[in-house]
Coordinates of C-alpha atoms and ligand atoms in Angstrom, one line a residue:
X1051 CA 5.4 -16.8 -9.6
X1052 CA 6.9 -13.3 -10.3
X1053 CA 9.9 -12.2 -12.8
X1054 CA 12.4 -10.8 -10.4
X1055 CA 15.3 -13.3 -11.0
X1056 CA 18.6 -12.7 -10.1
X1057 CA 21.0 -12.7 -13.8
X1058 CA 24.7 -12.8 -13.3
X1059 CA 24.6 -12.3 -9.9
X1060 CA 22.4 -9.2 -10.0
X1061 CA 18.4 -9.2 -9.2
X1062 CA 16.7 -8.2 -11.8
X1063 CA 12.7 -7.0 -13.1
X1064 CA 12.3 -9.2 -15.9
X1065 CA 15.7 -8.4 -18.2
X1066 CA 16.3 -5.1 -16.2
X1067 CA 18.9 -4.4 -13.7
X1068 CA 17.4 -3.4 -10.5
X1069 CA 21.2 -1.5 -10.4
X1070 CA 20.7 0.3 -13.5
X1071 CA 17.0 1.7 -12.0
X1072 CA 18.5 2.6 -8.9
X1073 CA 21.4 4.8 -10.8
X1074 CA 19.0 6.5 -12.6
X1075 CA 15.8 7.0 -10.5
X1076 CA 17.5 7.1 -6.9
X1077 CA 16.4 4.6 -4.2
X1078 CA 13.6 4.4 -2.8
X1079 CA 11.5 3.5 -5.6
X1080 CA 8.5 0.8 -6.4
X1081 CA 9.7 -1.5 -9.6
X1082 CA 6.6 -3.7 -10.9
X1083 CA 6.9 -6.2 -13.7
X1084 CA 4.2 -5.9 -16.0
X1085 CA 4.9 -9.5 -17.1
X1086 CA 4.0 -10.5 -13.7
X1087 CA 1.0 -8.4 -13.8
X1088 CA -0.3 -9.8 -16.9
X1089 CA 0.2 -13.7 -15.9
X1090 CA -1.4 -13.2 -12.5
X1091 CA -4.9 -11.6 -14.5
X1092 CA -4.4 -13.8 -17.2
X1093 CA -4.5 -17.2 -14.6
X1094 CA -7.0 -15.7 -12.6
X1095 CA -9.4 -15.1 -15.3
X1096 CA -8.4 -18.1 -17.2
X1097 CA -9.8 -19.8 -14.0
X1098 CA -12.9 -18.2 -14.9
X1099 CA -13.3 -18.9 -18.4
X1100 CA -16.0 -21.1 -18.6
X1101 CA -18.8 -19.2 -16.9
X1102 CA -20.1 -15.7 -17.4
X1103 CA -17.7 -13.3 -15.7
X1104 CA -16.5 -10.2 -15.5
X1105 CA -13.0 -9.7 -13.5
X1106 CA -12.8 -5.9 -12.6
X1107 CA -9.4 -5.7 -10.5
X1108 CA -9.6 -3.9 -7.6
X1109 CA -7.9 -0.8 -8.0
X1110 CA -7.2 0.2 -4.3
X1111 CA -4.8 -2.6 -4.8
X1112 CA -2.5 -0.7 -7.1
X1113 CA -3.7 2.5 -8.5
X1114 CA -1.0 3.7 -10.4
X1115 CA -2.5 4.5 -13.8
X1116 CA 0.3 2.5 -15.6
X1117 CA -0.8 -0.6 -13.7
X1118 CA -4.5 -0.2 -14.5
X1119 CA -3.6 0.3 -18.2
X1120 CA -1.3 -2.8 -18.4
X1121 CA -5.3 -4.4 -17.1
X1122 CA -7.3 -2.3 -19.4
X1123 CA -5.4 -4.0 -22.2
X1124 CA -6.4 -7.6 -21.4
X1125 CA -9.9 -6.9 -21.5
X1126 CA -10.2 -6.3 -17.1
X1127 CA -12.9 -4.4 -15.6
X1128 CA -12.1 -2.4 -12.6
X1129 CA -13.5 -2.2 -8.9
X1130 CA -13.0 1.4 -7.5
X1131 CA -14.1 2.6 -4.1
X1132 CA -13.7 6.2 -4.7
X1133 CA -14.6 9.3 -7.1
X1134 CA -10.7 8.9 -7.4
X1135 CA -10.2 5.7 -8.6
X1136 CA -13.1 5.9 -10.6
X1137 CA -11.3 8.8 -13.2
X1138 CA -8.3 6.9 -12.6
X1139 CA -10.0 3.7 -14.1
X1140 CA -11.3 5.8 -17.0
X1141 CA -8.5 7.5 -17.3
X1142 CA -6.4 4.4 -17.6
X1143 CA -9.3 3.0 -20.4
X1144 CA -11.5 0.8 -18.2
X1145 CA -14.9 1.4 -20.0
X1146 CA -17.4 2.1 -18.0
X1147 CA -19.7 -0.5 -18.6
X1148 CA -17.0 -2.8 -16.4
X1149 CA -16.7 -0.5 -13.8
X1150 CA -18.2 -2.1 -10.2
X1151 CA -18.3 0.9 -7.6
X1152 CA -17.5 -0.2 -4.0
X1153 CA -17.5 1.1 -0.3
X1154 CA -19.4 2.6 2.6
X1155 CA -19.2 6.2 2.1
X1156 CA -19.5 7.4 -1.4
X1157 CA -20.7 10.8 -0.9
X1158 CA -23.7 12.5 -3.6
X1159 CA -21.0 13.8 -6.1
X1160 CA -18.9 10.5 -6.2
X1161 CA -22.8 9.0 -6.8
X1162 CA -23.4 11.4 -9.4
X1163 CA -20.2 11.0 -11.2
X1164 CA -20.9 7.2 -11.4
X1165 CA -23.9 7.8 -12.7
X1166 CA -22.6 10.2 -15.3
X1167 CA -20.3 8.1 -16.5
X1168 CA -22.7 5.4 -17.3
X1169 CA -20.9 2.5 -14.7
X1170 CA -21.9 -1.3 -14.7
X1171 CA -22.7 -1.3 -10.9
X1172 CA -23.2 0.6 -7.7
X1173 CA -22.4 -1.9 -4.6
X1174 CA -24.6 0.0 -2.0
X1175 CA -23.9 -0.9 1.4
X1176 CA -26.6 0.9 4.1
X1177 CA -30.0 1.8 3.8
X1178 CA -29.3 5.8 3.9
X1179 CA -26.9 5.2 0.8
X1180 CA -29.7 3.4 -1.1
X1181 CA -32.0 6.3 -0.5
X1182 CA -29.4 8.9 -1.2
X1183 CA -28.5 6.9 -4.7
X1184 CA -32.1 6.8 -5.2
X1185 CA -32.6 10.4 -5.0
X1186 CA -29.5 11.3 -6.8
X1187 CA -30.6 8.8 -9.6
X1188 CA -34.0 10.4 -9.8
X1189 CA -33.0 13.7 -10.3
X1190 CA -31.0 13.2 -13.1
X1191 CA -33.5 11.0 -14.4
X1192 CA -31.8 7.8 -14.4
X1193 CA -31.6 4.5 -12.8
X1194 CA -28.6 3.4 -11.1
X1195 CA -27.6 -0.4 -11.6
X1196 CA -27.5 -1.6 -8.1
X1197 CA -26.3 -4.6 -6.1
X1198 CA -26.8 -5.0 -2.1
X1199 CA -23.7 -5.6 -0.6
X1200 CA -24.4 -8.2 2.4
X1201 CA -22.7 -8.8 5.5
X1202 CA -22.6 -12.7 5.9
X1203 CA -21.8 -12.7 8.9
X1204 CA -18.7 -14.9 8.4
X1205 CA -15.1 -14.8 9.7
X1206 CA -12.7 -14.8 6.9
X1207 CA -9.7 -16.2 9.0
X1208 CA -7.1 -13.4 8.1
X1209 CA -6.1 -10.4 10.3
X1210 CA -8.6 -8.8 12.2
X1211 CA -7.9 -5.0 10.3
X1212 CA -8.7 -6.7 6.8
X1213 CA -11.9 -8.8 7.9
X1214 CA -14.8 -7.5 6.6
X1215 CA -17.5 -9.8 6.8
X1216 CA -18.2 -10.5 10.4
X1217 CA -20.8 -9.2 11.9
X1218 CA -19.6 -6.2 14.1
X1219 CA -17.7 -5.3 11.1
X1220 CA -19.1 -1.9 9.6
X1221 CA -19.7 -3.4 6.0
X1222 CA -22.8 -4.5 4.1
X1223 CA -26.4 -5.3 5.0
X1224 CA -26.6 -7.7 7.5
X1225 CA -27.7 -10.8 5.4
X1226 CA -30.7 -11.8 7.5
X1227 CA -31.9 -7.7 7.0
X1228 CA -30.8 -8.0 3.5
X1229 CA -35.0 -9.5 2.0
X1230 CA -36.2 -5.9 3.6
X1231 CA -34.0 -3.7 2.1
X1232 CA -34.0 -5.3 -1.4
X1233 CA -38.3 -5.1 -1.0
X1234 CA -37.8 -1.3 -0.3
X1235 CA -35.4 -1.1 -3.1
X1236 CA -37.5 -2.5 -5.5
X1237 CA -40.3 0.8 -4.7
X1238 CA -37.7 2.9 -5.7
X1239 CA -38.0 4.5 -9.2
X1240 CA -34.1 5.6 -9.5
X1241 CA -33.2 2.1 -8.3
X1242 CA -33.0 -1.2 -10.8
X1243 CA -31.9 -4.0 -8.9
X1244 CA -29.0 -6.4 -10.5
X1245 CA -27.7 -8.4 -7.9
X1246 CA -26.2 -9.2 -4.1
X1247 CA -22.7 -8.4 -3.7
X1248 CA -20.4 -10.1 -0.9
X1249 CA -16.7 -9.7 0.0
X1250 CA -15.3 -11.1 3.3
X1251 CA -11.8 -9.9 3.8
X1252 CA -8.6 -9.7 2.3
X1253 CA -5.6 -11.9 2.5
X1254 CA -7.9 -14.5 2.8
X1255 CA -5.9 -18.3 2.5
X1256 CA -8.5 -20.4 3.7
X1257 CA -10.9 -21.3 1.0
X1258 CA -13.4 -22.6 3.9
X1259 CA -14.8 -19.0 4.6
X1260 CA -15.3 -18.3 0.8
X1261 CA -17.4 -21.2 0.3
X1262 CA -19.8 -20.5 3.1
X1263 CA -20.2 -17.2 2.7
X1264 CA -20.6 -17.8 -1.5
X1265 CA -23.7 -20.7 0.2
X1266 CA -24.9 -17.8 1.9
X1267 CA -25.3 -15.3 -1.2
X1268 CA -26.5 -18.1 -3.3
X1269 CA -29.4 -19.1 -0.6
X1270 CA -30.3 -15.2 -0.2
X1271 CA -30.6 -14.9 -4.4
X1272 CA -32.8 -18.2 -4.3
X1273 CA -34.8 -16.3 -1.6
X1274 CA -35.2 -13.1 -3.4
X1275 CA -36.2 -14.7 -6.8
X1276 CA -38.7 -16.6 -5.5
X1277 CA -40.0 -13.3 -4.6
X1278 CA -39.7 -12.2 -7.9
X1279 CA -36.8 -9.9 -7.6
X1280 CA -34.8 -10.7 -10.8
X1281 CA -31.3 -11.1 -9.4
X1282 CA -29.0 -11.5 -12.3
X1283 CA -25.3 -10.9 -11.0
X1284 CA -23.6 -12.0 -8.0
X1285 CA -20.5 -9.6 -7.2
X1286 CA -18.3 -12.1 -5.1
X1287 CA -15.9 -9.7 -4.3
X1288 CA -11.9 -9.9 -4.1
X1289 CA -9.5 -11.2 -1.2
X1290 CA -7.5 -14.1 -2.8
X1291 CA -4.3 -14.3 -0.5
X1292 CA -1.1 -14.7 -1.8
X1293 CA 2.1 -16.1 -0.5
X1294 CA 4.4 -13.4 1.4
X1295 CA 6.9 -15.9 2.4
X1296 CA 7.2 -20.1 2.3
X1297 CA 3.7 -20.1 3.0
X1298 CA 0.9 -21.6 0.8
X1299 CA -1.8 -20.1 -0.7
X1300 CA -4.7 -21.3 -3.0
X1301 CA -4.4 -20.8 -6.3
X1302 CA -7.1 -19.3 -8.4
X1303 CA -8.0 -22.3 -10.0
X1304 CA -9.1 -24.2 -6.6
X1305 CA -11.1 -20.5 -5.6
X1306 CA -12.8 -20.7 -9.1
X1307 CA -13.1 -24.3 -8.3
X1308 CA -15.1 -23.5 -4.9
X1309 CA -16.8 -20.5 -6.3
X1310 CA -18.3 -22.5 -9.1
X1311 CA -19.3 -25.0 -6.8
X1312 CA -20.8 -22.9 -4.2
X1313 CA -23.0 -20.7 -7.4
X1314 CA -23.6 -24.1 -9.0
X1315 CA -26.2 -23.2 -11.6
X1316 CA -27.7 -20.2 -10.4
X1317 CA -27.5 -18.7 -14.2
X1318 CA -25.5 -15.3 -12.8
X1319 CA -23.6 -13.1 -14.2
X1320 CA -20.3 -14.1 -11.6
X1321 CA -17.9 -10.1 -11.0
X1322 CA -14.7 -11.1 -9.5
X1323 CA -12.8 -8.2 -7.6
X1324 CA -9.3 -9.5 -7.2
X1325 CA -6.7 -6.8 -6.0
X1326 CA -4.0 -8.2 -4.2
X1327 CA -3.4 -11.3 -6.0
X1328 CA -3.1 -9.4 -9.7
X1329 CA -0.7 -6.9 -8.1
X1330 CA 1.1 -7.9 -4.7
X1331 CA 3.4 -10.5 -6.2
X1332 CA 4.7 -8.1 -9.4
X1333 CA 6.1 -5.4 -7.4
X1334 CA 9.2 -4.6 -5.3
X1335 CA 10.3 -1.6 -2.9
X1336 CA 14.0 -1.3 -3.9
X1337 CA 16.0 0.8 -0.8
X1338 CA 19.6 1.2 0.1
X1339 CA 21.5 0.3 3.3
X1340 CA 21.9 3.6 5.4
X1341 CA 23.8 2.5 8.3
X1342 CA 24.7 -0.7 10.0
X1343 CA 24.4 -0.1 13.6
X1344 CA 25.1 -2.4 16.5
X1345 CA 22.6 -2.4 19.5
X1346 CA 22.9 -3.1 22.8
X1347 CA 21.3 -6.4 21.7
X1348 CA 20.6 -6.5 18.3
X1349 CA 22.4 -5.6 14.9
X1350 CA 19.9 -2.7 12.7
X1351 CA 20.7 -2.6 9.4
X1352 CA 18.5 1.2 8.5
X1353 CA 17.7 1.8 5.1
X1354 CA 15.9 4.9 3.1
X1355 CA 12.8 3.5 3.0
X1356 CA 10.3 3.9 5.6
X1357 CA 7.0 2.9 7.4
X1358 CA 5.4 6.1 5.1
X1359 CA 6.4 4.4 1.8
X1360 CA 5.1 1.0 2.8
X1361 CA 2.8 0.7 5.7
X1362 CA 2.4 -2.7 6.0
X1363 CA 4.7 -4.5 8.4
X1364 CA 4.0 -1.4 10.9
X1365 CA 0.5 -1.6 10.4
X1366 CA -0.4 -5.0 10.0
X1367 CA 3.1 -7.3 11.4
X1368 CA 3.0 -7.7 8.0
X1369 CA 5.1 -10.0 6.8
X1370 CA 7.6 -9.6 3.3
X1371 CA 10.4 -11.3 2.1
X1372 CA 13.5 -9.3 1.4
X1373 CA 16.6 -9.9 -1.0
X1374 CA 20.0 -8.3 -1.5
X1375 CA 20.2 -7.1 -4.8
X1376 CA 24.0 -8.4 -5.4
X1377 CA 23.1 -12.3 -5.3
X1378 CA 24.2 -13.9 -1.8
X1379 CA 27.5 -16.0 -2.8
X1380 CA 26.7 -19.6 -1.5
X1381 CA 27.7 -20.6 2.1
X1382 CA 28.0 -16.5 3.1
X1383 CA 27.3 -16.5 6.8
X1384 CA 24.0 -14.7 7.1
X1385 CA 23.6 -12.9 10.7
X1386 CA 19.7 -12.0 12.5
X1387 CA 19.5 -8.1 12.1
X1388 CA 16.2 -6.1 12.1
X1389 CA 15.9 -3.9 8.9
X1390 CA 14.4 -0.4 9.9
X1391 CA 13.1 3.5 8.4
X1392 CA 14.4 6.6 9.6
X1393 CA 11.3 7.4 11.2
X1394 CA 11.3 8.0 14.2
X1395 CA 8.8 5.2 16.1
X1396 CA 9.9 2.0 17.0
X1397 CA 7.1 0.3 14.7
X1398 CA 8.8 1.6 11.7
X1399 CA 10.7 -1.7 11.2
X1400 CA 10.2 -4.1 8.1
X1401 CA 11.8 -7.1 9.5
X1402 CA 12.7 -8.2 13.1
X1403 CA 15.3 -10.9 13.5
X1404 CA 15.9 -11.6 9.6
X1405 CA 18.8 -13.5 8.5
X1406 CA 20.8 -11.3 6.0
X1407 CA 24.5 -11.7 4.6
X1408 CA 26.9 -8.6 6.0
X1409 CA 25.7 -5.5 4.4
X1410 CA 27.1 -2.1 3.9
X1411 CA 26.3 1.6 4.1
X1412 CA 25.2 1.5 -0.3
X1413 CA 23.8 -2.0 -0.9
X1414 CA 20.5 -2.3 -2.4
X1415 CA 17.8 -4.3 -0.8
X1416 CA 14.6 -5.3 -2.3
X1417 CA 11.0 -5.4 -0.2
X1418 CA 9.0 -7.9 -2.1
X1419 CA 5.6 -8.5 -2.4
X1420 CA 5.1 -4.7 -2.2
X1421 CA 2.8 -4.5 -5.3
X1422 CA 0.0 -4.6 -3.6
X1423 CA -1.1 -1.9 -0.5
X1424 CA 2.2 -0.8 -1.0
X1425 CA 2.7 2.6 -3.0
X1426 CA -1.0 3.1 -2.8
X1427 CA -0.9 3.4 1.0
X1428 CA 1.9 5.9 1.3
X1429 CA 1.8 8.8 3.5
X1430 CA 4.4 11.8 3.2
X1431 CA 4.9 11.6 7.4
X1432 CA 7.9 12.9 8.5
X1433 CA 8.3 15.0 5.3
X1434 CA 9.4 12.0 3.2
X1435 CA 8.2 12.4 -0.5
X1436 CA 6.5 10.1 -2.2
X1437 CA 8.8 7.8 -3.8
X1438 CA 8.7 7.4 -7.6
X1439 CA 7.1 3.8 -8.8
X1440 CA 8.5 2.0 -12.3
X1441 CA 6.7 -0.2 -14.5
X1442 CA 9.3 -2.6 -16.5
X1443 CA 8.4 -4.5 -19.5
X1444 CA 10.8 -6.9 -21.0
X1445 CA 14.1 -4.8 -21.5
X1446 CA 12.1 -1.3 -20.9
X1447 CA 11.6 0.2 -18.0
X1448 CA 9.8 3.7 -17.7
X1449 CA 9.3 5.8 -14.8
X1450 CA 5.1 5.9 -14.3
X1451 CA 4.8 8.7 -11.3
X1452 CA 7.4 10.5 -10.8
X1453 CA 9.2 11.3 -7.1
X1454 CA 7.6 14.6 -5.5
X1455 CA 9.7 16.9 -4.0
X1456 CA 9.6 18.5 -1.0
X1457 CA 9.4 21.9 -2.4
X1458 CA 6.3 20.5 -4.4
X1459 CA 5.0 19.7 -0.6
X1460 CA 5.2 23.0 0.7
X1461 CA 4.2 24.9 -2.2
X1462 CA 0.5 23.3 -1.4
X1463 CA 1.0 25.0 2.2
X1464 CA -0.1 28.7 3.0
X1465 CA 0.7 30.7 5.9
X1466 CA -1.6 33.0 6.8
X1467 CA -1.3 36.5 7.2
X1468 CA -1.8 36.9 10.4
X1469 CA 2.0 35.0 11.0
X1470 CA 3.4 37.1 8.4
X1471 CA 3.7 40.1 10.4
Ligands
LIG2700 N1 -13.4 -5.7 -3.1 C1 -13.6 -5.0 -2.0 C2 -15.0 -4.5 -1.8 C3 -12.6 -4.7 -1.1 O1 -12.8 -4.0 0.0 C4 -11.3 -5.2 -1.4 C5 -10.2 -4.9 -0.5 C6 -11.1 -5.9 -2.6 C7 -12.1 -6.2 -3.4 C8 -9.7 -6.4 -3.0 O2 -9.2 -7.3 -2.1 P1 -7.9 -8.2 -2.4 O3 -8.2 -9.1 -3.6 O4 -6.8 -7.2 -2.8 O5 -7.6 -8.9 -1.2 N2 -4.4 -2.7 3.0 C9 -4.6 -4.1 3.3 C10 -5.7 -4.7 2.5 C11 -7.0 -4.0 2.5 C12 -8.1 -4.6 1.5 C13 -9.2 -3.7 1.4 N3 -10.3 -4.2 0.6 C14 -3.3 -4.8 3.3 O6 -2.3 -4.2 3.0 O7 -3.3 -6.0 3.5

């Protein structure tokens, strides 16, 4: 459920023209509806209403300080993964008492700067880390809030990039390790133990994989207790999937459902790190029609936007929907053309064989399901800037980062003297 709606023949973000953006902003640009924003948290946390939670979106998701503060407001915690996202969090008016810290390689400042800011958890994921936090934590005198990410060993179902909890995949503690580590852990005077964390993948549409692995963490947290190790929070992680086209996808009632029945009654405090399923569906890559060009066997129809300002078909075959912005009149004949960037590699191509009315050099098209891994993953190849993101609210629409130009690019480069002569 998202509000871009077509209104008198024209797509718009909730009461906006996507036209009227486009005239004054310039195509390519990210549009996100912060109505859609706030009914995707508001479901998913509904879901978890009735039993102890925190839901601290996953920032990596959608980063865009805007986007976190529209979260900030309705009371969401964040998940960041870097020293990064961790100021942007703040920035945006996460406190920091629901700010979960996540990934494999925090480095001793990004550490630090957690514990500085006084965060709700560390996720450590490897042994070295734990010792590193340890020592970084007893210096300053402190003691770092700590869960042990596990690796459960379990195949999440979704493509093989975004897995993450199989066992050759570089994440977590393998589970059966885990009872060691968490014995070492609780030597360690800068270390206080709060729980096991898990996550499994991303994109994840099965519910299957979620419960076993949630049987898993609750076993392991029955195990550790009866050694006395007070495990108090179980950080389940994020990787919801969403439809990208007819598809179906569970909704976050029936993942609550299977969450609260693979917990049961452990008496935890339950973190829920939702990214994709927050964000994905409320944003759109708006881009006008460059050419139309016939192949020798196909029909492209090249646009301004590129595999730099959205990575995922080219990276992942990702699939996404995409709409004209003029509403198709009913019975138009719609032809098989493959939609594709400026760049110049093949893979930059965001649809293959995609039924679209007859388009011309100047027509808008909209990318959707791009609020998610979208902006976030851009890249500047080829020299492209960054392209400018919008956040619309009702009839408002304001322009929350602004497109960089390529003069701002190169003023960031320096050639040395040695060429200058
Ligand atoms: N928690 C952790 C520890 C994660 O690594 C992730 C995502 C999440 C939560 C949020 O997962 P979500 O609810 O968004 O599925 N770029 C890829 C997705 C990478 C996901 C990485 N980790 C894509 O475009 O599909």
């Amino acid at each position: 459920m998202d509000h871009f709606v077509y209104r008198d023949g024209r797509l718009c973000a909730e009461d906006v023209s996507l036209i009227r953006i486009a005239e004054e902003t310039g195509t390519p640009f990210y549009c996100y509806s912060q109505a859609t924003i706030e009914r995707h948290y508001r479901v998913f946390a509904d879901a978890f209403a009735d039993v102890d939670a925190t839901v601290c979106y996953a920032v990596k998701a959608n980063s865009n300080i805007a986007v976190i503060g529209v979260l900030a407001r309705l009371g969401a915690g964040a998940d960041v993964v870097s020293g990064g996202e961790l100021k942007r969090a703040l920035t945006a008016g996460i406190p920091a008492s629901r700010i979960v810290f996540s990934g494999i390689g925090k480095t001793g400042e990004e550490l630090a700067a957690a514990l500085d800011a006084g965060i709700l958890q560390i996720n450590v994921e490897s042994e070295p880390e734990l010792e590193l936090l340890g020592q970084v934590a007893a210096d300053k005198g402190v003691s770092a809030p700590v869960a042990i990410r596990i690796n459960p060993g379990i195949d999440a179902l979704t493509h093989d990039k975004i897995a993450t909890g199989k066992a050759e995949n570089k994440f977590g503690i393998e589970w059966t390790r885990a009872h060691r580590v968490y014995c070492r852990a609780m030597t360690m005077p800068g270390i206080d133990i709060v729980g096991i964390a898990v996550h499994i993948g991303s994109q994840v549409t099965d519910l299957e994989p979620f419960r076993e692995a949630y049987v898993r963490t609750r076993d392991l947290a029955a195990l550790l207790r009866a050694d006395g190790i007070a495990i108090r929070r179980l950080d389940l992680g994020g990787g919801l999937g969403i439809p990208y086209g007819d598809e179906p996808a569970p909704s976050p009632g029936e993942y609550a459902a299977v969450v609260k029945s693979a917990i049961g009654d452990l008496d935890c405090h339950l973190i829920l790190e939702p990214g994709r399923v927050i964000a994905g569906n409320a944003g759109i890559l708006v881009t006008s029609v460059l050419y139309v060009k016939e192949g020798a066997t196909r029909r492209f129809v090249v646009v301004d936007a590129a595999m730099n300002d959205l990575m995922r078909p080219a990276l992942y075959n990702a699939f996404h929907g995409i709409a004209t912005v003029m509403e198709t009149p009913a019975k138009t004949e719609c032809k098989e053309v493959d939609v594709v960037g400026p760049i110049c590699e093949t893979g930059d191509t965001f649809a293959t064989g995609r039924p679209l009315p007859p388009l011309k050099a100047g027509d808008l098209l909209a990318i959707r399901a791009a609020g998610a891994y979208g902006a976030v993953m851009s890249s500047v190849y080829n020299t492209r800037p960054l392209v400018p993101e919008v956040l619309v609210r009702g009839g408002d629409f304001a322009l929350v980062r602004e497109r960089l130009s390529v003069d701002d690019m190169l003023s960031r480069e320096v050639i040395p003297n040695w060429l200058k002569t």
